[in-house]
Short mmCIF file of C-alpha atoms in Angstrom, two decimals:
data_model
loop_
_atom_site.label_atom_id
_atom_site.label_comp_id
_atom_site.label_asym_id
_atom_site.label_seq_id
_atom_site.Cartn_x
_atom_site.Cartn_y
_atom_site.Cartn_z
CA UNK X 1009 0.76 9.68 -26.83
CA UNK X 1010 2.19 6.19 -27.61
CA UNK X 1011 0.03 2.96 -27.73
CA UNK X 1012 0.95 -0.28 -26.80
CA UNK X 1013 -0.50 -3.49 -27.46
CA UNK X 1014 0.79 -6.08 -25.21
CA UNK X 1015 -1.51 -9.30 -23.84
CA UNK X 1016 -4.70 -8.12 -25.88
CA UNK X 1017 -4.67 -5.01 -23.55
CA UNK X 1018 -4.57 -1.68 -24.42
CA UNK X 1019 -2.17 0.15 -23.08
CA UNK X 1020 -1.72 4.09 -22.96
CA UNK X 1021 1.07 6.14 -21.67
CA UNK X 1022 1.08 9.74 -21.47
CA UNK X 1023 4.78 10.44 -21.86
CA UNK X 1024 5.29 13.53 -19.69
CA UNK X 1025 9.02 13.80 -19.73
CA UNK X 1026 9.77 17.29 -18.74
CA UNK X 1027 11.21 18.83 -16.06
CA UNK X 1028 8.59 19.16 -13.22
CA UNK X 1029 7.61 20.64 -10.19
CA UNK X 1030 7.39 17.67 -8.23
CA UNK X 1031 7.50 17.13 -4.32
CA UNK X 1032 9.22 20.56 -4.57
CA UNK X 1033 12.28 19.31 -6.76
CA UNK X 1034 12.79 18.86 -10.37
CA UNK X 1035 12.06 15.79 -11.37
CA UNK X 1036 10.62 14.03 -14.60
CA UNK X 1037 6.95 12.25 -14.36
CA UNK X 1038 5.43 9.59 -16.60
CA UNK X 1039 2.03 8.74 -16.55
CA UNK X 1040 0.26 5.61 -17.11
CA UNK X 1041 -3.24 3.73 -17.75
CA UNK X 1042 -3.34 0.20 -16.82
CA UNK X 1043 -5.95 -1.78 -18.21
CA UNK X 1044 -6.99 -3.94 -15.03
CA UNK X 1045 -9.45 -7.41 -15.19
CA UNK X 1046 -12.76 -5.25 -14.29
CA UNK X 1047 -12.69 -2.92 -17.21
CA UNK X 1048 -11.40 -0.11 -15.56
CA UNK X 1049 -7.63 1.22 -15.21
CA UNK X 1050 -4.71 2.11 -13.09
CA UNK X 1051 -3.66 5.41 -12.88
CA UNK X 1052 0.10 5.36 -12.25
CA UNK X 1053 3.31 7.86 -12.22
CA UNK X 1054 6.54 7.26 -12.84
CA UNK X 1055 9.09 9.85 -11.35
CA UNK X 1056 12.77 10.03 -11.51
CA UNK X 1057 15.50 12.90 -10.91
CA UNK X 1058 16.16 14.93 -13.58
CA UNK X 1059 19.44 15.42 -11.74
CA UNK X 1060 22.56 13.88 -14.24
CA UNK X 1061 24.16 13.09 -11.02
CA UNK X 1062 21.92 10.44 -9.57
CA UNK X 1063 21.37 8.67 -13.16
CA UNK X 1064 23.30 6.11 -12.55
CA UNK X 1065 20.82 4.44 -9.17
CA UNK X 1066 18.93 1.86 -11.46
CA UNK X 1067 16.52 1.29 -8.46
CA UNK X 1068 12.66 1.42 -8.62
CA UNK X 1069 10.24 1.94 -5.57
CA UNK X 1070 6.85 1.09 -6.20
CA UNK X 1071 4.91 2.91 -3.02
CA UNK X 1072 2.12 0.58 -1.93
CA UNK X 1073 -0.39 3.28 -0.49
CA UNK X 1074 -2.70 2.00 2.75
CA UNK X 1075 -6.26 1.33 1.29
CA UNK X 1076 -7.24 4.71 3.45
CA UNK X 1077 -4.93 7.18 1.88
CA UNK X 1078 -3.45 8.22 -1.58
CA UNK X 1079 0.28 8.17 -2.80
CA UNK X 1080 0.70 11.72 -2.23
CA UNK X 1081 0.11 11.14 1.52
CA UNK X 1082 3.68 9.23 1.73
CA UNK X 1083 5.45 12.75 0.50
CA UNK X 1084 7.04 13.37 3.71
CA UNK X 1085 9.38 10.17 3.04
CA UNK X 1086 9.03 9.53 -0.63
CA UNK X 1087 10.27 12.83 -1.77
CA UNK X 1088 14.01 12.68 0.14
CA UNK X 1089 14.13 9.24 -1.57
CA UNK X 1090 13.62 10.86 -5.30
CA UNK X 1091 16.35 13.50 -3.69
CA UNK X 1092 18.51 10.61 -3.31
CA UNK X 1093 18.34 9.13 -7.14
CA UNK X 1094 15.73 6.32 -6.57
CA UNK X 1095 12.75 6.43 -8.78
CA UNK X 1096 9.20 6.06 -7.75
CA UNK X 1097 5.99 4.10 -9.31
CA UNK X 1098 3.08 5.15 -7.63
CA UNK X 1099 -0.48 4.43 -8.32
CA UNK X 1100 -4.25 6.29 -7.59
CA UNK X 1101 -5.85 4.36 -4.56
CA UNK X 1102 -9.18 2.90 -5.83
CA UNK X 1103 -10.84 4.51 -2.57
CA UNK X 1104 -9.70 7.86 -0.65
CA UNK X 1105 -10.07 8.67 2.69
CA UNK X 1106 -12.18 11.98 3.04
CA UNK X 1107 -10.49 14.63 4.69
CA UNK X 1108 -11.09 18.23 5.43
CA UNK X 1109 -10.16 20.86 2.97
CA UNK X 1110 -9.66 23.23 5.56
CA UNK X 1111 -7.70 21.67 8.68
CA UNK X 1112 -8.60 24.91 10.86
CA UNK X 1113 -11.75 23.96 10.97
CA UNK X 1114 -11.29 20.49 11.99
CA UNK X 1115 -13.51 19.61 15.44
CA UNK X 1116 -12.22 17.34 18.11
CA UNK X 1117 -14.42 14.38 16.87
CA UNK X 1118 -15.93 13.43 12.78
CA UNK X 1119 -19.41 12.35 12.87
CA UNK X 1120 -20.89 9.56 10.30
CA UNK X 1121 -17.09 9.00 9.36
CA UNK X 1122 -17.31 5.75 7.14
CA UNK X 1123 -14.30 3.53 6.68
CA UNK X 1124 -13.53 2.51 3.17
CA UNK X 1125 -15.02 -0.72 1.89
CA UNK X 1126 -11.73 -1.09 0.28
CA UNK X 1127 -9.27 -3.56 2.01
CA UNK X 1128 -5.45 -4.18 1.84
CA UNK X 1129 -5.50 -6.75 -0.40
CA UNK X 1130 -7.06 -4.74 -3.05
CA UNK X 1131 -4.30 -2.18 -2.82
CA UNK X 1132 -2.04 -5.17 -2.98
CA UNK X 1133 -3.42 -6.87 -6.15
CA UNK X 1134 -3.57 -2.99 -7.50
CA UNK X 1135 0.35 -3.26 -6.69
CA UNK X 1136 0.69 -6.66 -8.45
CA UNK X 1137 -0.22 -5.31 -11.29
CA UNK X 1138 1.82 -2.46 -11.41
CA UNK X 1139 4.69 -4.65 -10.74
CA UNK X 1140 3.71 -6.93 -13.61
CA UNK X 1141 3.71 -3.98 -15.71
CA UNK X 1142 6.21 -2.65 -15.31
CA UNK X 1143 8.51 -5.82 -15.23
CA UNK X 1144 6.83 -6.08 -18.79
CA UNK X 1145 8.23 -2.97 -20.32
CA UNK X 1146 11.71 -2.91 -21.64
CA UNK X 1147 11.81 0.73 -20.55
CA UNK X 1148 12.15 -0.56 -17.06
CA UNK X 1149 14.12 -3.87 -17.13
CA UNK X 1150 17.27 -1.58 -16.50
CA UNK X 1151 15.85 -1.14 -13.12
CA UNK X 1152 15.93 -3.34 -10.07
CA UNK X 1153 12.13 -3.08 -8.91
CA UNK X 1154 10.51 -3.66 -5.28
CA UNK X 1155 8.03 -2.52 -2.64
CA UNK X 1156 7.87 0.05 -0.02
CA UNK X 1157 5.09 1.15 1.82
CA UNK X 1158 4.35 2.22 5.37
CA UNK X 1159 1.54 1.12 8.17
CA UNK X 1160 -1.20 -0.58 6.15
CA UNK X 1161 0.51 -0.23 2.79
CA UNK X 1162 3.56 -2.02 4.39
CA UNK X 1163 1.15 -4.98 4.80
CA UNK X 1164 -0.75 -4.55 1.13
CA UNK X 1165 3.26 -3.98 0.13
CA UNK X 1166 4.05 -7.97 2.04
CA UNK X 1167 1.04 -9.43 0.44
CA UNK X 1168 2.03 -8.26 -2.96
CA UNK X 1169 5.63 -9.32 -2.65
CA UNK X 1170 3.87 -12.94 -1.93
CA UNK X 1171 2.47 -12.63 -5.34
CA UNK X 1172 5.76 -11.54 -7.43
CA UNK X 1173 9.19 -11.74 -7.20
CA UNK X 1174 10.26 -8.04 -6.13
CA UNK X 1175 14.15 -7.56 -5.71
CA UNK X 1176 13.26 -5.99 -2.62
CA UNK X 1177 11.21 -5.10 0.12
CA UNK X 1178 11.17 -2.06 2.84
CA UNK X 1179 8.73 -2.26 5.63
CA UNK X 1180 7.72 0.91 7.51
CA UNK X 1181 5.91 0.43 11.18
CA UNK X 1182 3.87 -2.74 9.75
CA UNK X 1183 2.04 -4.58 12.15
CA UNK X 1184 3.29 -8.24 13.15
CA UNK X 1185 0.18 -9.09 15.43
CA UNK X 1186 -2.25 -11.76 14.18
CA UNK X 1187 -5.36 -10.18 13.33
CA UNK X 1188 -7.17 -10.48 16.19
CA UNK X 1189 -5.18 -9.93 18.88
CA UNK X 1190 -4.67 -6.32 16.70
CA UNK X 1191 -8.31 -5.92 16.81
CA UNK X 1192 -8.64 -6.61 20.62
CA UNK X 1193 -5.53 -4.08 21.62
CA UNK X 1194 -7.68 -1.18 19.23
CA UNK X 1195 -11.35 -1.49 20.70
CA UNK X 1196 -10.39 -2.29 24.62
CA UNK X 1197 -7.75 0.45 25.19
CA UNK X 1198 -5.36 -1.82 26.79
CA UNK X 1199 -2.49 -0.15 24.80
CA UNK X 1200 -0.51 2.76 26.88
CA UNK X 1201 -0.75 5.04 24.36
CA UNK X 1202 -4.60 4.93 24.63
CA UNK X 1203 -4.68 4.85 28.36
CA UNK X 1204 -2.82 7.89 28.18
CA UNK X 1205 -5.50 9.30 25.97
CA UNK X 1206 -9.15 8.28 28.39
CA UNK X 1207 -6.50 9.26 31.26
CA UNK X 1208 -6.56 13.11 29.86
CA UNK X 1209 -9.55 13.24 28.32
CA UNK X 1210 -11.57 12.25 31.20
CA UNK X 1211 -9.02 13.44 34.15
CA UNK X 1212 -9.32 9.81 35.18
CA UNK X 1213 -8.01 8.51 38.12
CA UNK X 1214 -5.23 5.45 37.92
CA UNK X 1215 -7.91 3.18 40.08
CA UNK X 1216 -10.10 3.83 36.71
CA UNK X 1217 -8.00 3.29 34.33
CA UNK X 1218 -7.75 -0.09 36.48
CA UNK X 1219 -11.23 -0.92 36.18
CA UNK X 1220 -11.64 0.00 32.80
CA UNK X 1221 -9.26 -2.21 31.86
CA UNK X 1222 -10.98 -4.70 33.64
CA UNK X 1223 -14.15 -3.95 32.13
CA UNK X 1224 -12.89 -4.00 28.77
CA UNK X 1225 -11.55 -7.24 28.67
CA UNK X 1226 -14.54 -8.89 30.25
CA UNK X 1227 -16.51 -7.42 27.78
CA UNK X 1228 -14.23 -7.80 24.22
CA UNK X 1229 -12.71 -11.26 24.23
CA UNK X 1230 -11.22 -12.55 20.98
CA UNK X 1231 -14.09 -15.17 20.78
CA UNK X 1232 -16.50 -12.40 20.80
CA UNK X 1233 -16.27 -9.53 19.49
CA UNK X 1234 -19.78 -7.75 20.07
CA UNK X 1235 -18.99 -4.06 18.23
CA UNK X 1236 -22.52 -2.80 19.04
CA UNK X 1237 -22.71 -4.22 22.28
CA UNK X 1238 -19.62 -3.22 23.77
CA UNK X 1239 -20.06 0.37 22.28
CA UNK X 1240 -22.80 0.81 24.39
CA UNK X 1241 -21.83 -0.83 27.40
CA UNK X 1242 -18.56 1.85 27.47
CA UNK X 1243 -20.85 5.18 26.58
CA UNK X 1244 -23.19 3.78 29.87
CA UNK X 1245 -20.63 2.80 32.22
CA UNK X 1246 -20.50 4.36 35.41
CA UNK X 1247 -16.68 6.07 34.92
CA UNK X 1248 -18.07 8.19 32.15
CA UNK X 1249 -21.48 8.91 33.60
CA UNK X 1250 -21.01 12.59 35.06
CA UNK X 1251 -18.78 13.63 32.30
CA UNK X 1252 -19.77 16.47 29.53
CA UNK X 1253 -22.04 15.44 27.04
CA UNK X 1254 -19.04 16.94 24.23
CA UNK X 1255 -16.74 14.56 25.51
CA UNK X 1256 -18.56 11.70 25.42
CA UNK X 1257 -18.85 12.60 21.90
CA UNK X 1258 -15.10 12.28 21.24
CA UNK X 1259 -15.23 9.05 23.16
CA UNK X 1260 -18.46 8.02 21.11
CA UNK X 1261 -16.19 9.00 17.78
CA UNK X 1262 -13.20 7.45 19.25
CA UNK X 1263 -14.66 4.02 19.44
CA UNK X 1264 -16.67 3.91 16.48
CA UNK X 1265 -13.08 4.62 14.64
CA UNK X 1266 -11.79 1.61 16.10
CA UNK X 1267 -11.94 -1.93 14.34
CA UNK X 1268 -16.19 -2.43 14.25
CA UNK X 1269 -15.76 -5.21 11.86
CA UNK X 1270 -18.89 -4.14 9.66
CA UNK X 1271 -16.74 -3.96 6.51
CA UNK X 1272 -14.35 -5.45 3.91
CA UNK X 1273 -11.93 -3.76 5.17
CA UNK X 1274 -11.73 -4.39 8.65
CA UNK X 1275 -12.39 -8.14 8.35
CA UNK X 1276 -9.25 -8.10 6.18
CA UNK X 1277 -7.56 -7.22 9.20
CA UNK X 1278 -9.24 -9.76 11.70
CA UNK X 1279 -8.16 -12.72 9.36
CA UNK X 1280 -4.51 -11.25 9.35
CA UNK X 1281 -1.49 -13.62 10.31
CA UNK X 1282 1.59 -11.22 8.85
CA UNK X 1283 4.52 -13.90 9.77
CA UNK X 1284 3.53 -16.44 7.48
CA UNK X 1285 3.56 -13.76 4.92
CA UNK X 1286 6.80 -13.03 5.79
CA UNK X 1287 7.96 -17.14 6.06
CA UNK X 1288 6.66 -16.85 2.09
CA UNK X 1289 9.25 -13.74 1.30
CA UNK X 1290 12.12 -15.06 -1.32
CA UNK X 1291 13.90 -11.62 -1.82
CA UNK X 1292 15.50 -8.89 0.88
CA UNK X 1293 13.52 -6.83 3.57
CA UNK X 1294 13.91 -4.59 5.86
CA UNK X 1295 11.74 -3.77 8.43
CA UNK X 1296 11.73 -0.45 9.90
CA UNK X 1297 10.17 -0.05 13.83
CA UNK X 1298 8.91 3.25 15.03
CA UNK X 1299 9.94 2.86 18.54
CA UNK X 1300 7.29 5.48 20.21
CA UNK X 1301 4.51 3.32 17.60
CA UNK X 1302 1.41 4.24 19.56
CA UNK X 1303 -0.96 1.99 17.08
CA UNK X 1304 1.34 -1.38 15.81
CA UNK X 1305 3.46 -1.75 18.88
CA UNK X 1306 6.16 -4.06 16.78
CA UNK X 1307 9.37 -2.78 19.32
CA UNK X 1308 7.20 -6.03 20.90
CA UNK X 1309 7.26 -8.75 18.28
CA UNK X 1310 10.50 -7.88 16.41
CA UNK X 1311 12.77 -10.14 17.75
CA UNK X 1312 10.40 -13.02 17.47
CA UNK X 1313 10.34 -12.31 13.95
CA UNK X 1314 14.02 -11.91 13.64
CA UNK X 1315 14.58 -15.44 15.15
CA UNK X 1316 11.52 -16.93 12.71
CA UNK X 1317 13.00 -15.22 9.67
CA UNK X 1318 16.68 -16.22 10.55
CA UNK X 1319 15.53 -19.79 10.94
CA UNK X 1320 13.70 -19.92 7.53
CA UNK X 1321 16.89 -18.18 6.20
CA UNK X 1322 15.72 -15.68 4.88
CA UNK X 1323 17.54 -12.20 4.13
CA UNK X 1324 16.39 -9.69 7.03
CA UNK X 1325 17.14 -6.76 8.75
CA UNK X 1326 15.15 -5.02 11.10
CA UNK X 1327 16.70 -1.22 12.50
CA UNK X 1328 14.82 0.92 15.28
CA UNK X 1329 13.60 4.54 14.94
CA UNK X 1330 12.90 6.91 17.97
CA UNK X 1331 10.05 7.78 16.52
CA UNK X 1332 6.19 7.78 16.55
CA UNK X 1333 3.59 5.41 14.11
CA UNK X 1334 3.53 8.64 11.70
CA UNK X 1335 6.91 10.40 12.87
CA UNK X 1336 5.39 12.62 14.08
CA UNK X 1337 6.31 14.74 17.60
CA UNK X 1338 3.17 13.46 19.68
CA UNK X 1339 1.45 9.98 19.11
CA UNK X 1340 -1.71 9.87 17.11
CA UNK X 1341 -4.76 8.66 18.26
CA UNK X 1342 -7.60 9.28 15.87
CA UNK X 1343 -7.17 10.77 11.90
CA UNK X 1344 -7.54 13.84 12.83
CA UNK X 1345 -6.52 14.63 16.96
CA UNK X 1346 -3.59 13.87 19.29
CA UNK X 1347 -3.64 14.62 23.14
CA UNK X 1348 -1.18 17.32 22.69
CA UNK X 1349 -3.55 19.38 20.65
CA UNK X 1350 -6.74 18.46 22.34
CA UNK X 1351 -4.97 19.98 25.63
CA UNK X 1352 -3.30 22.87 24.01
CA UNK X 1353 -5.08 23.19 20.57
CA UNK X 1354 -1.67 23.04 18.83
CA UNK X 1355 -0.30 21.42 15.64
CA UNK X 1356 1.49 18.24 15.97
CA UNK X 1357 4.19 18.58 14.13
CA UNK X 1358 6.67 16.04 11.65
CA UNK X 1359 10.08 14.80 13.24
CA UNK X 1360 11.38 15.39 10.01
CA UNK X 1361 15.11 14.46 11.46
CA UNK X 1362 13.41 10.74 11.90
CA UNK X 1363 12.51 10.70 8.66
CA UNK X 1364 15.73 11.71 7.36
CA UNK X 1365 17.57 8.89 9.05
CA UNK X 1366 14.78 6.33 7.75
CA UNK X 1367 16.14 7.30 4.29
CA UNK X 1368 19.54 7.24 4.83
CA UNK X 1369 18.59 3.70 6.50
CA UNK X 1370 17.03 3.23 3.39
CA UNK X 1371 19.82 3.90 1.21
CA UNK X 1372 22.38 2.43 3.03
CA UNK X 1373 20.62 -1.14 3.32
CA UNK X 1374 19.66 -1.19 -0.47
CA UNK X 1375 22.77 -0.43 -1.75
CA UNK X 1376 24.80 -3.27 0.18
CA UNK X 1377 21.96 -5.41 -0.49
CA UNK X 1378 21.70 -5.06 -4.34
#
């Protein structure tokens, strides 16, 4: 173990430099304890290929995690890009999202699911200081260091890159609606995707889908946003009235997992304007849109943010991916449950071809870039 003293703060590194299983590939880890202002520390990893080939890619991902989920979660991606010579720093979320340790077992619905109290911008001062860390350390001024991060942590990822100066920045299906008009789509089912959901789950009829819509918007308006009220107004209405008492479960589940505003989290969200984030960016970004995005719908505000970003000239590119929010097969709806398997109690599966071509995107854009 070395020790550092740097800024008054101790700082420890567990120097685990030996070939690894890691994602399923050799690779070489380094672990790290950053002192942070409240007395307690970052946990952080370092990984690199321990493949001579790819030593000479002096880039540096630091994978911004959404406040919800830890680092390991982004595998599916982050693992092709250590395949392809970059190098990863990725840090211990300071809240999880509880999951199920046996997904067999997983029901339809989760009761007295509670959404972390944790909010975006903590993961994105949590990246700050990662960045600032490691921008400290001679052992990684050979690299050229920026964020990536996907969904939530692509916004935590923009915030951050406010804060710093990152060479870079990759955006993965990030929302670009203000806050509230993100809130309003989530809790009134006016997206598609989420029609198509009520529409199965209920064997509705298109006449009440209509009036649902209707109802919704009557009752959610972005001036008021009455969680409780609004909750129960949906269980009692007369659509859902002669339907099983299990389903109205799911629906029950299905709302309450929807933006209720009772938390630091979700009020992070409401206050939410992501383009003047963006208007604030110095270095290069691309933006990556899941076109079959069942929860950020950003195939919509794109080229708006094209045009913005182009007059502020600033270094963009945005590409399009066939693909779902989570690239997966079928569009998710809740943690946990997708209409395909509710109707056929299958497993929804990874489009891992998407995610292939994300990476090369990836590659291709950094390299020209830097």
């Amino acid at each position: 173990m070395i020790m550092y003293m740097k800024n008054k703060f101790l700082i420890c590194l567990f120097i685990l430099m030996i070939p690894l299983a890691c994602f399923g590939l050799t690779c070489d880890t380094v672990s790290f304890r950053i002192p942070m202002s409240n007395h307690t520390r970052l946990n952080g990893y370092f990984i690199t290929s321990s493949s001579k080939e790819f030593l000479q890619k002096k880039f540096l991902f630091v994978v911004v995690p959404s406040s919800q989920r830890k680092w390991q979660d982004y595998e599916f991606f982050t693992r092709l890009l250590v395949e392809r010579g970059f190098s990863l720093f990725v840090f211990d979320n300071r809240e999880e999202l509880l999951k199920p340790t046996d997904e067999s077992k997983v029901s339809c619905y989760v009761q007295d699911t509670v959404k972390t109290n944790c909010s975006f911008y903590d993961v994105a001062s949590d990246a700050v200081i990662a960045f600032r860390f490691l921008k400290s350390h001679n052992e990684f001024r050979k690299y050229k260091i920026g964020f990536i991060g996907h969904s939530e942590g692509a916004m935590a990822a923009l915030v951050a890159s406010c804060s710093t100066k990152p060479d870079f920045l990759v955006e993965i299906a990030s929302s670009l609606m203000r806050g509230t008009e993100f809130v309003y789509s989530q809790n009134a089912f006016l997206s598609p995707g989420k029609f198509e959901l009520l529409k199965q789950l209920f064997e509705l009829s298109e006449k009440e889908l209509s009036s649902l819509s209707h109802y919704a918007q009557e009752k959610l308006s972005l001036d008021s946003l009455d969680y409780d009220g609004y909750l129960k107004a949906v269980l009692t209405n007369s659509i859902f009235a002669n339907k099983k008492r299990k389903k109205l479960e799911i629906l029950e589940y299905y709302v309450k997992a929807q933006w209720g505003l009772h938390n630091k989290h979700d009020l992070a969200m409401l206050k939410f304007n992501p383009v003047e984030f963006y208007k604030k960016i110095k270095c290069p970004v691309l933006y990556i849109v899941c076109k079959r995005d069942e929860t950020t719908y950003a195939l919509r505000d794109i080229t708006t943010l094209e045009k913005t970003m182009y007059k502020e000239k600033k270094p963009f590119y945005a590409a399009i991916i066939n693909t779902t929010h989570s690239f997966c097969k079928y569009p998710v709806y809740s943690p946990y449950q997708t209409i395909y398997s509710f109707k056929h109690n299958g497993r929804n599966s990874r489009e891992l071809e998407k995610v292939s071509q994300v990476v090369n995107l990836i590659t291709s854009w950094i390299n020209k870039t830097n």
